[in-house]
Amino acid sequence: MAWRSALMIDPVASDDRREDFAGTLHPFDPDAPALRVGDLSAQRGDGIFESLGVVDGHVQEVGPHLERLAHSARLCDLPAPHLGQWRAAIAQVSADAGAGENVMKLTLSRGVEGQTVPTAWITLASAPDNVRSRTGGVRVVTLDRGHALDVPARAPWLQLGAKTLSYAVNMAAIREAKRRGADDAVFVSSDGFVLEAPTASVVLRTGDRVITPAPSVGILHGTTQISLFAFLAQRGFDTAYETVPLADLARADAAWLLSSVRLAAPVSAVDGEAKAVDRALTDEFNAYLLSPRD
Ligand code: PLP
């Protein structure tokens, strides 16, 4: 990891009235030990995070990412983050970004076991080179996520829809996709509906209609997808949240995986069947997604 900067945050209560947070923000060396070994992020993956794209020093979509951080905190019974403090921390870290693409990661952990204070930090590192995924596309395999569409309502303790630190299963799905000769996975519910990729939202285009699975099925509501839908609406596309039968993934004219750092990666194959990549539209999506967005 090519680190650029890191900042430890002493989280203040969400109703704290101060305006200057400088005394609560502490730069640290990301290559040196920084966390207590009893931190529940390390012990149990108990915490939440956000990954933001930073393009030529501009942090993309700070508001939507902080909104989702607060939403994840609610779903996980974590103390509400003070958004003003996080904004101040993001601004401080972004000063080290420079030109090119970087990734900023915000982490809020439940803190050290036995204590009640959350641990919070931000890192900034250079982003991986995603040009190949954005142009050539990604081959996906569909993988059963093992639960039906109605599970978020039946089992809210699964914290589906929160961006938790527990990504071991998501990483295992990507390894399984690679074992099957693909690049990435698309999770499917046990009753046969498209959900999301392990680190991205899924969108499908049929004619001038672009759809994505509704977040109520227990998936993350992607900030990139929300932003792209606003762009598409301006371009005259019809956009909608739907329940998406698996067969629609192969049937759609085009499909993309969308996320904050890789941006729009066109799907070039589904379970070994080639899918046409709409290169011109994909280039347009990525030009928009790389432009400064708030
Ligand atoms: N779904 C999952 C499971 C993700 O991990 C991500 C991003 O990491 C997304 C969707 C896309 O979210 P965003 O566009 O906000 O990066």
PDB file of C-alpha atoms and ligand atoms in Angstrom:
ATOM      1  CA  MET A   1       0.000   0.000   0.000  1.00  0.00           C
ATOM      2  CA  ALA A   2       1.449   3.381  -0.981  1.00  0.00           C
ATOM      3  CA  TRP A   3       0.289   5.442   1.994  1.00  0.00           C
ATOM      4  CA  ARG A   4       0.077   9.196   1.753  1.00  0.00           C
ATOM      5  CA  SER A   5      -1.353  10.199   5.097  1.00  0.00           C
ATOM      6  CA  ALA A   6      -3.154   8.960   8.215  1.00  0.00           C
ATOM      7  CA  LEU A   7      -5.082  10.635  11.001  1.00  0.00           C
ATOM      8  CA  MET A   8      -6.378   9.253  14.313  1.00  0.00           C
ATOM      9  CA  ILE A   9      -9.593  10.913  15.528  1.00  0.00           C
ATOM     10  CA  ASP A  10     -10.780  11.267  19.151  1.00  0.00           C
ATOM     11  CA  PRO A  11     -14.521  11.003  18.366  1.00  0.00           C
ATOM     12  CA  VAL A  12     -16.657  13.688  20.029  1.00  0.00           C
ATOM     13  CA  ALA A  13     -20.399  13.330  20.723  1.00  0.00           C
ATOM     14  CA  SER A  14     -22.613  14.078  17.718  1.00  0.00           C
ATOM     15  CA  ASP A  15     -24.128  17.126  19.509  1.00  0.00           C
ATOM     16  CA  ASP A  16     -20.747  18.644  20.483  1.00  0.00           C
ATOM     17  CA  ARG A  17     -20.969  22.403  19.747  1.00  0.00           C
ATOM     18  CA  ARG A  18     -17.298  23.200  19.142  1.00  0.00           C
ATOM     19  CA  GLU A  19     -16.223  24.424  15.693  1.00  0.00           C
ATOM     20  CA  ASP A  20     -12.494  23.767  15.910  1.00  0.00           C
ATOM     21  CA  PHE A  21     -11.581  20.089  15.994  1.00  0.00           C
ATOM     22  CA  ALA A  22      -7.814  20.488  15.613  1.00  0.00           C
ATOM     23  CA  GLY A  23      -7.116  19.187  19.135  1.00  0.00           C
ATOM     24  CA  THR A  24      -9.022  15.944  18.381  1.00  0.00           C
ATOM     25  CA  LEU A  25      -7.128  15.033  15.193  1.00  0.00           C
ATOM     26  CA  HIS A  26      -3.721  13.337  15.444  1.00  0.00           C
ATOM     27  CA  PRO A  27      -1.573  12.460  12.417  1.00  0.00           C
ATOM     28  CA  PHE A  28       0.117   9.042  12.707  1.00  0.00           C
ATOM     29  CA  ASP A  29       2.497   6.877  10.711  1.00  0.00           C
ATOM     30  CA  PRO A  30       0.375   4.220   8.931  1.00  0.00           C
ATOM     31  CA  ASP A  31       3.407   1.892   8.747  1.00  0.00           C
ATOM     32  CA  ALA A  32       3.906   1.970  12.516  1.00  0.00           C
ATOM     33  CA  PRO A  33       1.738   0.236  15.170  1.00  0.00           C
ATOM     34  CA  ALA A  34      -1.354   2.360  15.739  1.00  0.00           C
ATOM     35  CA  LEU A  35      -4.194   0.261  17.225  1.00  0.00           C
ATOM     36  CA  ARG A  36      -4.514  -1.489  20.596  1.00  0.00           C
ATOM     37  CA  VAL A  37      -4.571  -5.247  20.106  1.00  0.00           C
ATOM     38  CA  GLY A  38      -7.899  -5.395  21.966  1.00  0.00           C
ATOM     39  CA  ASP A  39      -9.581  -3.115  19.445  1.00  0.00           C
ATOM     40  CA  LEU A  40     -12.821  -4.755  18.364  1.00  0.00           C
ATOM     41  CA  SER A  41     -12.134  -3.889  14.715  1.00  0.00           C
ATOM     42  CA  ALA A  42      -9.242  -6.357  14.869  1.00  0.00           C
ATOM     43  CA  GLN A  43     -10.842  -8.781  17.351  1.00  0.00           C
ATOM     44  CA  ARG A  44     -14.255  -9.140  15.722  1.00  0.00           C
ATOM     45  CA  GLY A  45     -14.415  -6.949  12.620  1.00  0.00           C
ATOM     46  CA  ASP A  46     -16.835  -4.887  14.701  1.00  0.00           C
ATOM     47  CA  GLY A  47     -17.056  -1.458  13.139  1.00  0.00           C
ATOM     48  CA  ILE A  48     -17.949   0.368   9.963  1.00  0.00           C
ATOM     49  CA  PHE A  49     -16.068   2.097   7.171  1.00  0.00           C
ATOM     50  CA  GLU A  50     -16.299   4.175   4.014  1.00  0.00           C
ATOM     51  CA  SER A  51     -13.959   4.284   0.996  1.00  0.00           C
ATOM     52  CA  LEU A  52     -13.947   7.555  -0.924  1.00  0.00           C
ATOM     53  CA  GLY A  53     -12.313   8.362  -4.222  1.00  0.00           C
ATOM     54  CA  VAL A  54      -9.966  11.366  -4.256  1.00  0.00           C
ATOM     55  CA  VAL A  55      -9.257  12.778  -7.717  1.00  0.00           C
ATOM     56  CA  ASP A  56      -6.581  15.455  -8.107  1.00  0.00           C
ATOM     57  CA  GLY A  57      -7.039  16.385  -4.466  1.00  0.00           C
ATOM     58  CA  HIS A  58     -10.856  16.581  -4.596  1.00  0.00           C
ATOM     59  CA  VAL A  59     -12.628  14.172  -2.232  1.00  0.00           C
ATOM     60  CA  GLN A  60     -15.663  12.824  -4.073  1.00  0.00           C
ATOM     61  CA  GLU A  61     -19.146  12.746  -2.566  1.00  0.00           C
ATOM     62  CA  VAL A  62     -18.188  13.589   1.030  1.00  0.00           C
ATOM     63  CA  GLY A  63     -21.832  14.277   2.027  1.00  0.00           C
ATOM     64  CA  PRO A  64     -23.280  10.973   0.727  1.00  0.00           C
ATOM     65  CA  HIS A  65     -20.416   8.971   2.276  1.00  0.00           C
ATOM     66  CA  LEU A  66     -20.882  10.663   5.677  1.00  0.00           C
ATOM     67  CA  GLU A  67     -24.646  10.072   5.444  1.00  0.00           C
ATOM     68  CA  ARG A  68     -23.984   6.374   4.844  1.00  0.00           C
ATOM     69  CA  LEU A  69     -21.455   6.285   7.707  1.00  0.00           C
ATOM     70  CA  ALA A  70     -24.166   7.673  10.011  1.00  0.00           C
ATOM     71  CA  HIS A  71     -26.694   5.153   8.606  1.00  0.00           C
ATOM     72  CA  SER A  72     -24.276   2.255   9.198  1.00  0.00           C
ATOM     73  CA  ALA A  73     -23.630   3.520  12.749  1.00  0.00           C
ATOM     74  CA  ARG A  74     -27.398   3.468  13.429  1.00  0.00           C
ATOM     75  CA  LEU A  75     -27.775  -0.072  12.062  1.00  0.00           C
ATOM     76  CA  CYS A  76     -24.821  -1.268  14.175  1.00  0.00           C
ATOM     77  CA  ASP A  77     -25.704   0.560  17.432  1.00  0.00           C
ATOM     78  CA  LEU A  78     -22.509   2.609  17.259  1.00  0.00           C
ATOM     79  CA  PRO A  79     -22.408   6.185  18.600  1.00  0.00           C
ATOM     80  CA  ALA A  80     -23.549   8.651  15.926  1.00  0.00           C
ATOM     81  CA  PRO A  81     -20.496  10.190  14.242  1.00  0.00           C
ATOM     82  CA  HIS A  82     -20.081  13.976  14.532  1.00  0.00           C
ATOM     83  CA  LEU A  83     -20.214  14.871  10.851  1.00  0.00           C
ATOM     84  CA  GLY A  84     -18.531  18.269  11.348  1.00  0.00           C
ATOM     85  CA  GLN A  85     -15.565  16.564  13.002  1.00  0.00           C
ATOM     86  CA  TRP A  86     -15.334  13.991  10.182  1.00  0.00           C
ATOM     87  CA  ARG A  87     -15.506  16.778   7.583  1.00  0.00           C
ATOM     88  CA  ALA A  88     -12.649  18.602   9.339  1.00  0.00           C
ATOM     89  CA  ALA A  89     -10.605  15.370   9.433  1.00  0.00           C
ATOM     90  CA  ILE A  90     -11.301  14.639   5.741  1.00  0.00           C
ATOM     91  CA  ALA A  91     -10.221  18.165   4.787  1.00  0.00           C
ATOM     92  CA  GLN A  92      -6.986  17.802   6.782  1.00  0.00           C
ATOM     93  CA  VAL A  93      -6.105  14.433   5.213  1.00  0.00           C
ATOM     94  CA  SER A  94      -6.999  15.487   1.664  1.00  0.00           C
ATOM     95  CA  ALA A  95      -4.342  18.210   1.815  1.00  0.00           C
ATOM     96  CA  ASP A  96      -1.783  15.385   1.317  1.00  0.00           C
ATOM     97  CA  ALA A  97      -3.480  13.929  -1.775  1.00  0.00           C
ATOM     98  CA  GLY A  98      -1.789  15.721  -4.678  1.00  0.00           C
ATOM     99  CA  ALA A  99      -2.533  14.863  -8.304  1.00  0.00           C
ATOM    100  CA  GLY A 100      -3.940  11.562  -9.565  1.00  0.00           C
ATOM    101  CA  GLU A 101      -6.330   9.081  -7.985  1.00  0.00           C
ATOM    102  CA  ASN A 102      -6.224   8.227  -4.298  1.00  0.00           C
ATOM    103  CA  VAL A 103      -8.428   6.298  -1.924  1.00  0.00           C
ATOM    104  CA  MET A 104      -9.471   7.679   1.452  1.00  0.00           C
ATOM    105  CA  LYS A 105     -10.749   5.219   4.022  1.00  0.00           C
ATOM    106  CA  LEU A 106     -12.784   6.308   7.065  1.00  0.00           C
ATOM    107  CA  THR A 107     -13.038   3.716   9.839  1.00  0.00           C
ATOM    108  CA  LEU A 108     -15.159   3.784  12.994  1.00  0.00           C
ATOM    109  CA  SER A 109     -14.647   0.804  15.296  1.00  0.00           C
ATOM    110  CA  ARG A 110     -16.533  -0.093  18.464  1.00  0.00           C
ATOM    111  CA  GLY A 111     -13.255   0.556  20.275  1.00  0.00           C
ATOM    112  CA  VAL A 112     -11.201  -1.467  22.733  1.00  0.00           C
ATOM    113  CA  GLU A 113     -12.995  -4.427  24.316  1.00  0.00           C
ATOM    114  CA  GLY A 114     -14.353  -3.550  27.751  1.00  0.00           C
ATOM    115  CA  GLN A 115     -14.319   0.201  27.123  1.00  0.00           C
ATOM    116  CA  THR A 116     -17.060   2.372  25.675  1.00  0.00           C
ATOM    117  CA  VAL A 117     -15.102   4.782  23.465  1.00  0.00           C
ATOM    118  CA  PRO A 118     -15.083   4.139  19.715  1.00  0.00           C
ATOM    119  CA  THR A 119     -11.822   4.216  17.778  1.00  0.00           C
ATOM    120  CA  ALA A 120     -11.777   6.281  14.599  1.00  0.00           C
ATOM    121  CA  TRP A 121      -9.191   6.929  11.952  1.00  0.00           C
ATOM    122  CA  ILE A 122      -8.676   7.946   8.324  1.00  0.00           C
ATOM    123  CA  THR A 123      -6.036   6.748   5.871  1.00  0.00           C
ATOM    124  CA  LEU A 124      -5.142   8.049   2.442  1.00  0.00           C
ATOM    125  CA  ALA A 125      -3.263   5.927  -0.110  1.00  0.00           C
ATOM    126  CA  SER A 126      -2.742   5.954  -3.854  1.00  0.00           C
ATOM    127  CA  ALA A 127      -5.521   4.110  -5.684  1.00  0.00           C
ATOM    128  CA  PRO A 128      -4.799   0.949  -7.664  1.00  0.00           C
ATOM    129  CA  ASP A 129      -4.655   1.351 -11.446  1.00  0.00           C
ATOM    130  CA  ASN A 130      -8.231   0.621 -12.551  1.00  0.00           C
ATOM    131  CA  VAL A 131      -7.896   1.526 -16.223  1.00  0.00           C
ATOM    132  CA  ARG A 132      -8.093  -2.110 -17.397  1.00  0.00           C
ATOM    133  CA  SER A 133     -11.332  -2.799 -15.499  1.00  0.00           C
ATOM    134  CA  ARG A 134     -12.836   0.480 -16.739  1.00  0.00           C
ATOM    135  CA  THR A 135     -12.026  -0.212 -20.397  1.00  0.00           C
ATOM    136  CA  GLY A 136     -11.781  -3.984 -20.974  1.00  0.00           C
ATOM    137  CA  GLY A 137     -14.384  -4.778 -18.349  1.00  0.00           C
ATOM    138  CA  VAL A 138     -14.730  -7.471 -15.705  1.00  0.00           C
ATOM    139  CA  ARG A 139     -15.838 -11.092 -16.121  1.00  0.00           C
ATOM    140  CA  VAL A 140     -18.242 -12.016 -13.326  1.00  0.00           C
ATOM    141  CA  VAL A 141     -19.629 -15.238 -11.923  1.00  0.00           C
ATOM    142  CA  THR A 142     -22.885 -15.310  -9.992  1.00  0.00           C
ATOM    143  CA  LEU A 143     -22.637 -16.672  -6.445  1.00  0.00           C
ATOM    144  CA  ASP A 144     -25.433 -17.613  -4.037  1.00  0.00           C
ATOM    145  CA  ARG A 145     -25.412 -15.362  -0.963  1.00  0.00           C
ATOM    146  CA  GLY A 146     -27.424 -17.953   0.924  1.00  0.00           C
ATOM    147  CA  HIS A 147     -30.398 -15.846   1.963  1.00  0.00           C
ATOM    148  CA  ALA A 148     -33.677 -14.749   0.402  1.00  0.00           C
ATOM    149  CA  LEU A 149     -34.729 -11.193  -0.461  1.00  0.00           C
ATOM    150  CA  ASP A 150     -36.862 -10.841   2.668  1.00  0.00           C
ATOM    151  CA  VAL A 151     -34.059 -11.531   5.135  1.00  0.00           C
ATOM    152  CA  PRO A 152     -33.262  -7.894   6.092  1.00  0.00           C
ATOM    153  CA  ALA A 153     -36.784  -7.534   7.545  1.00  0.00           C
ATOM    154  CA  ARG A 154     -36.709 -10.955   9.239  1.00  0.00           C
ATOM    155  CA  ALA A 155     -33.184 -10.712  10.652  1.00  0.00           C
ATOM    156  CA  PRO A 156     -32.105  -7.078  11.188  1.00  0.00           C
ATOM    157  CA  TRP A 157     -29.266  -8.261  13.462  1.00  0.00           C
ATOM    158  CA  LEU A 158     -27.429  -9.382  10.312  1.00  0.00           C
ATOM    159  CA  GLN A 159     -26.808  -5.643   9.764  1.00  0.00           C
ATOM    160  CA  LEU A 160     -27.357  -6.032   6.029  1.00  0.00           C
ATOM    161  CA  GLY A 161     -27.163  -2.656   4.360  1.00  0.00           C
ATOM    162  CA  ALA A 162     -24.503  -1.383   6.796  1.00  0.00           C
ATOM    163  CA  LYS A 163     -20.958  -1.017   5.500  1.00  0.00           C
ATOM    164  CA  THR A 164     -19.355  -3.073   8.246  1.00  0.00           C
ATOM    165  CA  LEU A 165     -15.709  -4.032   8.559  1.00  0.00           C
ATOM    166  CA  SER A 166     -16.664  -7.716   8.236  1.00  0.00           C
ATOM    167  CA  TYR A 167     -15.559  -8.160   4.618  1.00  0.00           C
ATOM    168  CA  ALA A 168     -13.922 -11.603   4.924  1.00  0.00           C
ATOM    169  CA  VAL A 169     -16.926 -13.209   3.173  1.00  0.00           C
ATOM    170  CA  ASN A 170     -16.819 -10.612   0.380  1.00  0.00           C
ATOM    171  CA  MET A 171     -13.095 -11.274  -0.149  1.00  0.00           C
ATOM    172  CA  ALA A 172     -13.757 -15.054  -0.155  1.00  0.00           C
ATOM    173  CA  ALA A 173     -16.347 -14.540  -2.913  1.00  0.00           C
ATOM    174  CA  ILE A 174     -13.787 -12.690  -5.062  1.00  0.00           C
ATOM    175  CA  ARG A 175     -11.278 -15.538  -4.518  1.00  0.00           C
ATOM    176  CA  GLU A 176     -13.975 -18.033  -5.573  1.00  0.00           C
ATOM    177  CA  ALA A 177     -14.677 -15.943  -8.693  1.00  0.00           C
ATOM    178  CA  LYS A 178     -10.961 -16.039  -9.561  1.00  0.00           C
ATOM    179  CA  ARG A 179     -10.826 -19.813  -8.992  1.00  0.00           C
ATOM    180  CA  ARG A 180     -13.626 -20.039 -11.589  1.00  0.00           C
ATOM    181  CA  GLY A 181     -11.572 -18.011 -14.084  1.00  0.00           C
ATOM    182  CA  ALA A 182     -13.450 -14.722 -13.638  1.00  0.00           C
ATOM    183  CA  ASP A 183     -12.464 -11.345 -12.169  1.00  0.00           C
ATOM    184  CA  ASP A 184     -15.310 -10.638  -9.790  1.00  0.00           C
ATOM    185  CA  ALA A 185     -18.583 -11.957  -8.400  1.00  0.00           C
ATOM    186  CA  VAL A 186     -22.223 -10.929  -8.337  1.00  0.00           C
ATOM    187  CA  PHE A 187     -24.159 -12.122  -5.304  1.00  0.00           C
ATOM    188  CA  VAL A 188     -27.585 -13.624  -5.960  1.00  0.00           C
ATOM    189  CA  SER A 189     -30.290 -14.215  -3.334  1.00  0.00           C
ATOM    190  CA  SER A 190     -31.298 -17.820  -2.603  1.00  0.00           C
ATOM    191  CA  ASP A 191     -34.619 -17.068  -4.348  1.00  0.00           C
ATOM    192  CA  GLY A 192     -32.824 -16.033  -7.534  1.00  0.00           C
ATOM    193  CA  PHE A 193     -32.483 -12.233  -7.559  1.00  0.00           C
ATOM    194  CA  VAL A 194     -29.443 -10.076  -8.290  1.00  0.00           C
ATOM    195  CA  LEU A 195     -28.062  -8.354  -5.166  1.00  0.00           C
ATOM    196  CA  GLU A 196     -24.645  -6.649  -5.482  1.00  0.00           C
ATOM    197  CA  ALA A 197     -20.987  -7.443  -6.094  1.00  0.00           C
ATOM    198  CA  PRO A 198     -18.668  -7.991  -3.096  1.00  0.00           C
ATOM    199  CA  THR A 199     -17.339  -4.420  -3.390  1.00  0.00           C
ATOM    200  CA  ALA A 200     -19.685  -2.750  -5.898  1.00  0.00           C
ATOM    201  CA  SER A 201     -23.273  -2.070  -6.925  1.00  0.00           C
ATOM    202  CA  VAL A 202     -24.725  -3.707 -10.039  1.00  0.00           C
ATOM    203  CA  VAL A 203     -26.600  -1.699 -12.682  1.00  0.00           C
ATOM    204  CA  LEU A 204     -28.205  -2.960 -15.892  1.00  0.00           C
ATOM    205  CA  ARG A 205     -29.181  -1.096 -19.054  1.00  0.00           C
ATOM    206  CA  THR A 206     -31.931  -2.242 -21.383  1.00  0.00           C
ATOM    207  CA  GLY A 207     -32.573   0.322 -24.106  1.00  0.00           C
ATOM    208  CA  ASP A 208     -32.699   3.697 -22.366  1.00  0.00           C
ATOM    209  CA  ARG A 209     -33.791   2.245 -19.043  1.00  0.00           C
ATOM    210  CA  VAL A 210     -31.174   1.695 -16.328  1.00  0.00           C
ATOM    211  CA  ILE A 211     -32.041  -0.289 -13.199  1.00  0.00           C
ATOM    212  CA  THR A 212     -30.373  -1.472 -10.011  1.00  0.00           C
ATOM    213  CA  PRO A 213     -31.594  -3.730  -7.176  1.00  0.00           C
ATOM    214  CA  ALA A 214     -33.450  -1.814  -4.443  1.00  0.00           C
ATOM    215  CA  PRO A 215     -31.336  -1.280  -1.293  1.00  0.00           C
ATOM    216  CA  SER A 216     -34.197  -2.723   0.812  1.00  0.00           C
ATOM    217  CA  VAL A 217     -33.057  -6.227  -0.189  1.00  0.00           C
ATOM    218  CA  GLY A 218     -30.144  -5.920   2.231  1.00  0.00           C
ATOM    219  CA  ILE A 219     -27.427  -4.430   0.047  1.00  0.00           C
ATOM    220  CA  LEU A 220     -25.396  -1.247   0.305  1.00  0.00           C
ATOM    221  CA  HIS A 221     -26.931   1.809  -1.270  1.00  0.00           C
ATOM    222  CA  GLY A 222     -23.973   2.779  -3.460  1.00  0.00           C
ATOM    223  CA  THR A 223     -22.925   6.430  -3.533  1.00  0.00           C
ATOM    224  CA  THR A 224     -21.566   5.924  -7.062  1.00  0.00           C
ATOM    225  CA  GLN A 225     -24.853   4.429  -8.250  1.00  0.00           C
ATOM    226  CA  ILE A 226     -26.846   7.315  -6.740  1.00  0.00           C
ATOM    227  CA  SER A 227     -24.546   9.846  -8.416  1.00  0.00           C
ATOM    228  CA  LEU A 228     -24.627   8.022 -11.774  1.00  0.00           C
ATOM    229  CA  PHE A 229     -28.438   7.816 -11.705  1.00  0.00           C
ATOM    230  CA  ALA A 230     -28.590  11.636 -11.344  1.00  0.00           C
ATOM    231  CA  PHE A 231     -26.253  11.946 -14.353  1.00  0.00           C
ATOM    232  CA  LEU A 232     -28.320   9.419 -16.358  1.00  0.00           C
ATOM    233  CA  ALA A 233     -31.578  11.218 -15.589  1.00  0.00           C
ATOM    234  CA  GLN A 234     -30.042  14.427 -16.979  1.00  0.00           C
ATOM    235  CA  ARG A 235     -28.976  12.498 -20.086  1.00  0.00           C
ATOM    236  CA  GLY A 236     -32.600  11.413 -20.645  1.00  0.00           C
ATOM    237  CA  PHE A 237     -32.353   7.837 -19.347  1.00  0.00           C
ATOM    238  CA  ASP A 238     -35.130   6.339 -17.281  1.00  0.00           C
ATOM    239  CA  THR A 239     -33.721   5.030 -13.959  1.00  0.00           C
ATOM    240  CA  ALA A 240     -35.341   2.757 -11.375  1.00  0.00           C
ATOM    241  CA  TYR A 241     -34.808   0.539  -8.329  1.00  0.00           C
ATOM    242  CA  GLU A 242     -36.283  -2.899  -8.912  1.00  0.00           C
ATOM    243  CA  THR A 243     -36.164  -6.518  -7.868  1.00  0.00           C
ATOM    244  CA  VAL A 244     -33.959  -7.985 -10.576  1.00  0.00           C
ATOM    245  CA  PRO A 245     -34.316 -11.673 -11.536  1.00  0.00           C
ATOM    246  CA  LEU A 246     -30.943 -13.314 -12.221  1.00  0.00           C
ATOM    247  CA  ALA A 247     -31.884 -13.966 -15.876  1.00  0.00           C
ATOM    248  CA  ASP A 248     -32.005 -10.185 -16.441  1.00  0.00           C
ATOM    249  CA  LEU A 249     -28.249  -9.913 -15.867  1.00  0.00           C
ATOM    250  CA  ALA A 250     -27.531 -11.954 -19.004  1.00  0.00           C
ATOM    251  CA  ARG A 251     -30.498 -10.458 -20.898  1.00  0.00           C
ATOM    252  CA  ALA A 252     -29.660  -6.766 -20.335  1.00  0.00           C
ATOM    253  CA  ASP A 253     -27.992  -4.836 -23.179  1.00  0.00           C
ATOM    254  CA  ALA A 254     -25.160  -3.877 -20.825  1.00  0.00           C
ATOM    255  CA  ALA A 255     -24.211  -4.133 -17.155  1.00  0.00           C
ATOM    256  CA  TRP A 256     -21.700  -2.407 -14.877  1.00  0.00           C
ATOM    257  CA  LEU A 257     -20.209  -2.797 -11.435  1.00  0.00           C
ATOM    258  CA  LEU A 258     -20.060   0.633  -9.772  1.00  0.00           C
ATOM    259  CA  SER A 259     -17.956   1.695  -6.811  1.00  0.00           C
ATOM    260  CA  SER A 260     -16.212   4.770  -5.465  1.00  0.00           C
ATOM    261  CA  VAL A 261     -12.644   3.941  -6.466  1.00  0.00           C
ATOM    262  CA  ARG A 262     -12.863   1.527  -9.443  1.00  0.00           C
ATOM    263  CA  LEU A 263     -15.819   3.622 -10.726  1.00  0.00           C
ATOM    264  CA  ALA A 264     -17.753   2.089 -13.683  1.00  0.00           C
ATOM    265  CA  ALA A 265     -16.441  -1.335 -14.674  1.00  0.00           C
ATOM    266  CA  PRO A 266     -18.441  -2.824 -17.567  1.00  0.00           C
ATOM    267  CA  VAL A 267     -19.398  -6.491 -17.218  1.00  0.00           C
ATOM    268  CA  SER A 268     -17.758  -8.389 -20.106  1.00  0.00           C
ATOM    269  CA  ALA A 269     -18.943 -11.911 -19.223  1.00  0.00           C
ATOM    270  CA  VAL A 270     -21.503 -13.555 -16.945  1.00  0.00           C
ATOM    271  CA  ASP A 271     -20.826 -17.152 -15.865  1.00  0.00           C
ATOM    272  CA  GLY A 272     -18.594 -17.697 -18.906  1.00  0.00           C
ATOM    273  CA  GLU A 273     -21.003 -16.151 -21.453  1.00  0.00           C
ATOM    274  CA  ALA A 274     -19.536 -13.054 -23.152  1.00  0.00           C
ATOM    275  CA  LYS A 275     -21.464  -9.815 -22.769  1.00  0.00           C
ATOM    276  CA  ALA A 276     -21.062  -6.789 -25.024  1.00  0.00           C
ATOM    277  CA  VAL A 277     -19.202  -3.882 -23.452  1.00  0.00           C
ATOM    278  CA  ASP A 278     -20.690  -0.480 -24.243  1.00  0.00           C
ATOM    279  CA  ARG A 279     -17.342   1.296 -24.440  1.00  0.00           C
ATOM    280  CA  ALA A 280     -18.593   4.738 -25.480  1.00  0.00           C
ATOM    281  CA  LEU A 281     -21.190   4.924 -22.702  1.00  0.00           C
ATOM    282  CA  THR A 282     -18.729   3.492 -20.167  1.00  0.00           C
ATOM    283  CA  ASP A 283     -16.151   6.147 -21.089  1.00  0.00           C
ATOM    284  CA  GLU A 284     -18.835   8.780 -20.611  1.00  0.00           C
ATOM    285  CA  PHE A 285     -19.734   7.346 -17.184  1.00  0.00           C
ATOM    286  CA  ASN A 286     -16.110   7.344 -16.072  1.00  0.00           C
ATOM    287  CA  ALA A 287     -15.429  10.856 -17.372  1.00  0.00           C
ATOM    288  CA  TYR A 288     -18.388  12.021 -15.287  1.00  0.00           C
ATOM    289  CA  LEU A 289     -17.361   9.962 -12.236  1.00  0.00           C
ATOM    290  CA  LEU A 290     -13.809  11.360 -12.426  1.00  0.00           C
ATOM    291  CA  SER A 291     -15.067  14.960 -12.541  1.00  0.00           C
ATOM    292  CA  PRO A 292     -15.320  16.796  -9.182  1.00  0.00           C
ATOM    293  CA  ARG A 293     -18.515  15.646  -7.433  1.00  0.00           C
ATOM    294  CA  ASP A 294     -19.918  16.741  -4.063  1.00  0.00           C
TER     295      ASP A 294
HETATM  296  N1  PLP B   1     -21.784  -2.790  -2.399  1.00  0.00           N
HETATM  297  C1  PLP B   1     -20.743  -3.213  -1.634  1.00  0.00           C
HETATM  298  C2  PLP B   1     -20.841  -4.513  -0.927  1.00  0.00           C
HETATM  299  C3  PLP B   1     -19.585  -2.418  -1.526  1.00  0.00           C
HETATM  300  O1  PLP B   1     -18.572  -2.835  -0.757  1.00  0.00           O
HETATM  301  C4  PLP B   1     -19.522  -1.195  -2.226  1.00  0.00           C
HETATM  302  C5  PLP B   1     -18.344  -0.336  -2.129  1.00  0.00           C
HETATM  303  O2  PLP B   1     -17.365  -0.652  -1.517  1.00  0.00           O
HETATM  304  C6  PLP B   1     -20.602  -0.804  -3.006  1.00  0.00           C
HETATM  305  C7  PLP B   1     -21.732  -1.613  -3.070  1.00  0.00           C
HETATM  306  C8  PLP B   1     -20.572   0.478  -3.791  1.00  0.00           C
HETATM  307  O3  PLP B   1     -20.631   1.583  -2.920  1.00  0.00           O
HETATM  308  P1  PLP B   1     -19.995   2.983  -3.327  1.00  0.00           P
HETATM  309  O4  PLP B   1     -20.467   3.299  -4.687  1.00  0.00           O
HETATM  310  O5  PLP B   1     -20.525   3.914  -2.300  1.00  0.00           O
HETATM  311  O6  PLP B   1     -18.511   2.825  -3.260  1.00  0.00           O
END
